[in-house]
PDB file of C-alpha atoms in Angstrom:
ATOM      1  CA  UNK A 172     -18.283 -15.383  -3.663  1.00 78.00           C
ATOM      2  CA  UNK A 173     -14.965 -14.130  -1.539  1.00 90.00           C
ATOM      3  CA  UNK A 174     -12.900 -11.335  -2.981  1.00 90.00           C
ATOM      4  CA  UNK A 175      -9.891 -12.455  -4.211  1.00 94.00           C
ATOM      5  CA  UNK A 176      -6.993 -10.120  -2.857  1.00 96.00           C
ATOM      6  CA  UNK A 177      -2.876 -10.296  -3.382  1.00 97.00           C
ATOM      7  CA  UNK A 178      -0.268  -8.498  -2.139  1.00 97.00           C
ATOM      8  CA  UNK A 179       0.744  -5.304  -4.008  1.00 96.00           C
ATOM      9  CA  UNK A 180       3.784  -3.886  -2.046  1.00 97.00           C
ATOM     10  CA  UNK A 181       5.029  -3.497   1.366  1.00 98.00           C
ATOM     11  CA  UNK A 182       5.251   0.549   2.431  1.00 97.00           C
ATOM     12  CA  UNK A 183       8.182   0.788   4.623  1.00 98.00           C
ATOM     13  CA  UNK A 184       7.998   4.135   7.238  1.00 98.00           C
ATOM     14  CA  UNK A 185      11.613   6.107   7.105  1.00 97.00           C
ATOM     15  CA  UNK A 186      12.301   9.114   8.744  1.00 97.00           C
ATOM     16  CA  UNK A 187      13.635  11.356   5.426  1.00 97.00           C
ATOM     17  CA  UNK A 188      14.168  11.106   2.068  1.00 97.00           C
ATOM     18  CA  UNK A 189      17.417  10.232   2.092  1.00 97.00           C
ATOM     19  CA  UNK A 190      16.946   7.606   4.507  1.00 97.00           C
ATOM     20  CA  UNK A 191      14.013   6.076   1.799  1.00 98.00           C
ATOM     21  CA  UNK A 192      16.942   5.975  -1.187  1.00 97.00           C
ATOM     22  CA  UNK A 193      19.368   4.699   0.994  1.00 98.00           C
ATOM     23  CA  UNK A 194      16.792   1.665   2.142  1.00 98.00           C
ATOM     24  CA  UNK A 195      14.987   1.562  -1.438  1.00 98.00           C
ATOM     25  CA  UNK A 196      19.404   1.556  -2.759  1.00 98.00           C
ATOM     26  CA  UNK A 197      19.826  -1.812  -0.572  1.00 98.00           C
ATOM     27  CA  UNK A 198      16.632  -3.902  -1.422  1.00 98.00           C
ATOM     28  CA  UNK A 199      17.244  -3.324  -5.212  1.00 97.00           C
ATOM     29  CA  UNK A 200      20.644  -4.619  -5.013  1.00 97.00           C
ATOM     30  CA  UNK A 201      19.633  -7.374  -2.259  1.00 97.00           C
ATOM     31  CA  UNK A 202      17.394  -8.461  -4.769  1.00 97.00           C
ATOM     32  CA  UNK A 203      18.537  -7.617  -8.252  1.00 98.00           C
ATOM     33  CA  UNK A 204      15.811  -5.043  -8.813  1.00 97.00           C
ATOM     34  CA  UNK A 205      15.628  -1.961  -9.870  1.00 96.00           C
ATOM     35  CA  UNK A 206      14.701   1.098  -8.061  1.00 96.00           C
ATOM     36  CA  UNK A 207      12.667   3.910  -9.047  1.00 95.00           C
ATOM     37  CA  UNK A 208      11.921   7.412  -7.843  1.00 95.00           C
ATOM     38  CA  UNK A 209       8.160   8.393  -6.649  1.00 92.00           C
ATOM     39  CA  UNK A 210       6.750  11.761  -5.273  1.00 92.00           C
ATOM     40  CA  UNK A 211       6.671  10.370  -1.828  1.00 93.00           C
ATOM     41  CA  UNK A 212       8.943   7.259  -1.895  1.00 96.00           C
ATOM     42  CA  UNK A 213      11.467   5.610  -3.152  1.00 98.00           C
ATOM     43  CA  UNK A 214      10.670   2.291  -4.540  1.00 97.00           C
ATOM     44  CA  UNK A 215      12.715  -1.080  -5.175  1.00 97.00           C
ATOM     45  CA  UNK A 216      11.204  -3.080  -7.634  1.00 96.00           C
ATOM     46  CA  UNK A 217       7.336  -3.482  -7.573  1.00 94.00           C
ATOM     47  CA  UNK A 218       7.633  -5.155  -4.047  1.00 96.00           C
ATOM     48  CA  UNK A 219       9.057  -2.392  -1.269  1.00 98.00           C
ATOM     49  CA  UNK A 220       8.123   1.445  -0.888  1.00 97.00           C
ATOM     50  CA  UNK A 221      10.202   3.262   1.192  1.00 98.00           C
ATOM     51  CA  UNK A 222       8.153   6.435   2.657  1.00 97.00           C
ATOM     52  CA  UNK A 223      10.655   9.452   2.491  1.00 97.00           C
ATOM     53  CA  UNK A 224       8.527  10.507   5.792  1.00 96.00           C
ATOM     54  CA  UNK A 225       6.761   8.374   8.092  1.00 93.00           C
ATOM     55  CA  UNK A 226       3.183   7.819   7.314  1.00 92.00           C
ATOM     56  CA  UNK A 227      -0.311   5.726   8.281  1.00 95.00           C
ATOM     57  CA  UNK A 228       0.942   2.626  10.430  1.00 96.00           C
ATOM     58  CA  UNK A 229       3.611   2.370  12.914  1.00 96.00           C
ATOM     59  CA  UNK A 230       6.185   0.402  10.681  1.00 97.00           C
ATOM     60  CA  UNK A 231       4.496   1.565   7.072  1.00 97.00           C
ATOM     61  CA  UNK A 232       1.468   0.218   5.141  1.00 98.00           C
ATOM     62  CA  UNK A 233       1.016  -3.035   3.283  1.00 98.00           C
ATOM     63  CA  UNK A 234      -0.811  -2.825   0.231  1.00 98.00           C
ATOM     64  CA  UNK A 235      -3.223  -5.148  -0.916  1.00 98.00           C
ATOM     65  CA  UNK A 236      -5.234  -5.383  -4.656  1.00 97.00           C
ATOM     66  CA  UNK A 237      -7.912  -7.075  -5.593  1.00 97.00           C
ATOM     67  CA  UNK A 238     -10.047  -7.529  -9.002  1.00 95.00           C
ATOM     68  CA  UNK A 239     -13.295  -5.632  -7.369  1.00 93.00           C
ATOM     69  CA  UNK A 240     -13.095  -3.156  -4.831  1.00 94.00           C
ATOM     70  CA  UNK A 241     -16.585  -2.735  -4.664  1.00 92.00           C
ATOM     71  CA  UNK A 242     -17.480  -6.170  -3.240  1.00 93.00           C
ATOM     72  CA  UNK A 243     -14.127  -6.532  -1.480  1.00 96.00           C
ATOM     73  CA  UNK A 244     -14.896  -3.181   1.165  1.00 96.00           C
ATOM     74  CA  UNK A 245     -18.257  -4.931   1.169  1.00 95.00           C
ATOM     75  CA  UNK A 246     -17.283  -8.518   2.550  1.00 96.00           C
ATOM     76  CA  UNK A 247     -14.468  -6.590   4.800  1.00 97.00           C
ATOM     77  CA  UNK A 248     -17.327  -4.433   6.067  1.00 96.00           C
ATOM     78  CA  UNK A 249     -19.598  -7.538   6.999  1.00 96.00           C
ATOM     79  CA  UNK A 250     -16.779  -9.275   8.668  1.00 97.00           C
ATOM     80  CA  UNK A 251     -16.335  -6.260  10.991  1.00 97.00           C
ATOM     81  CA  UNK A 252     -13.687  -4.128   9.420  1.00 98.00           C
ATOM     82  CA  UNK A 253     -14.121  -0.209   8.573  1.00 97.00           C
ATOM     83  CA  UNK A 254     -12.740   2.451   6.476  1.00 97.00           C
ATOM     84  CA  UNK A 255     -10.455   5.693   6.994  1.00 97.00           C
ATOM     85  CA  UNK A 256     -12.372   7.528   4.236  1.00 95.00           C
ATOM     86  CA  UNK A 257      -9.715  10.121   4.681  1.00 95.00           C
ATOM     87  CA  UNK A 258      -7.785   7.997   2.950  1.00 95.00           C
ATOM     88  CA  UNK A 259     -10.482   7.326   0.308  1.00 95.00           C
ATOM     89  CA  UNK A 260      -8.586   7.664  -3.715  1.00 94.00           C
ATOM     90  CA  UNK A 261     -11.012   7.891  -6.461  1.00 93.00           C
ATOM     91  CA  UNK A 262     -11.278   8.120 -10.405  1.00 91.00           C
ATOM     92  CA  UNK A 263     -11.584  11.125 -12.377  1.00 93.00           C
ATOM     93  CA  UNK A 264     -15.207   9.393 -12.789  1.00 92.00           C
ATOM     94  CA  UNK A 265     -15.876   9.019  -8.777  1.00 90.00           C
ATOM     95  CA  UNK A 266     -15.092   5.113  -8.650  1.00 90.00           C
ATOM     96  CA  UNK A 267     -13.556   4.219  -5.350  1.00 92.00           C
ATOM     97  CA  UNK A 268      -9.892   3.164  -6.277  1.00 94.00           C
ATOM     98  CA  UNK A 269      -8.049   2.784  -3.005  1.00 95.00           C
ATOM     99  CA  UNK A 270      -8.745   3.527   0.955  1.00 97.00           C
ATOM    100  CA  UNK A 271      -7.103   2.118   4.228  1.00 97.00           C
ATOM    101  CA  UNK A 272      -8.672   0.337   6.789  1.00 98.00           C
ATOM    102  CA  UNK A 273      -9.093   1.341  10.209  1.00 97.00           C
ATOM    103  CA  UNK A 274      -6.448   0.718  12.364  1.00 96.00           C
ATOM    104  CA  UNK A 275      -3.028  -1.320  12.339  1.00 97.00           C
ATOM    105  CA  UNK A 276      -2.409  -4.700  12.016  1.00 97.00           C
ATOM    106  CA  UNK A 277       0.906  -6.145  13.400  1.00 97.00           C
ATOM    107  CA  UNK A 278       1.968  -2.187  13.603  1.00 97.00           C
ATOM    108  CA  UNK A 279       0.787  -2.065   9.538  1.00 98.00           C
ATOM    109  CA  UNK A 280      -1.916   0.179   7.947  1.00 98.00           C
ATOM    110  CA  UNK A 281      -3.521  -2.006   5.466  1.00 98.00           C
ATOM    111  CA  UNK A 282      -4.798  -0.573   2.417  1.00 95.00           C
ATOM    112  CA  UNK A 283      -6.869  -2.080  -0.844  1.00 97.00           C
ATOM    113  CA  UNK A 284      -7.033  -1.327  -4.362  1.00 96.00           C
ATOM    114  CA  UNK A 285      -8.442  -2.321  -7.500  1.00 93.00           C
ATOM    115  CA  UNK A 286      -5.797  -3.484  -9.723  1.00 86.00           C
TER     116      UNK A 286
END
């Protein structure tokens, strides 16, 4: 069976904090949603996170979750894809709960997680 993924949010890179609010500011009123602070962005809405410094990818990261993260790194693995266990975000109980994938795509980290 294929792993079922969806997209989570879109990280956007930004050179400072105040550029993230100002960016995070404008999609929340683009959109009529409502932004939030984080510890390392600024966030409109579920959809956009604006990095208050530039991070993994040359544009940002897209984040993707899926139901099983287990059998999703699995099938990525055996179509070719690897891991930046660097990355690697676990439980309090050592499950797996997020990592990026090797590389960019389209000038985008990608990273997984279990929802």
């Amino acid at each position: 069976m294929k792993a079922r993924f969806e997209l989570e949010h879109v990280g956007i890179n930004t050179p400072d904090a105040k550029e993230a609010e100002k960016l995070a500011q404008l999609l929340a009123m683009m959109f009529n949603i409502e932004p939030r602070h984080g510890q390392k962005s600024e966030f409109a809405g579920p959809y956009f996170e604006c990095m208050k410094a530039p991070f993994l990818g040359c544009n940002g990261h897209i984040a993707m979750r899926t139901p099983d993260l287990t059998a999703a790194t699995e099938e990525l693995k055996e179509k070719g894809f690897s891991f930046n266990m660097d990355t690697a975000a676990y439980t309090e109980d050592g499950k797996l709960k997020n990592v990026y994938l090797d590389g960019e795509f389209g000038g985008f980290a990608i990273h997984i997680m279990e929802k």
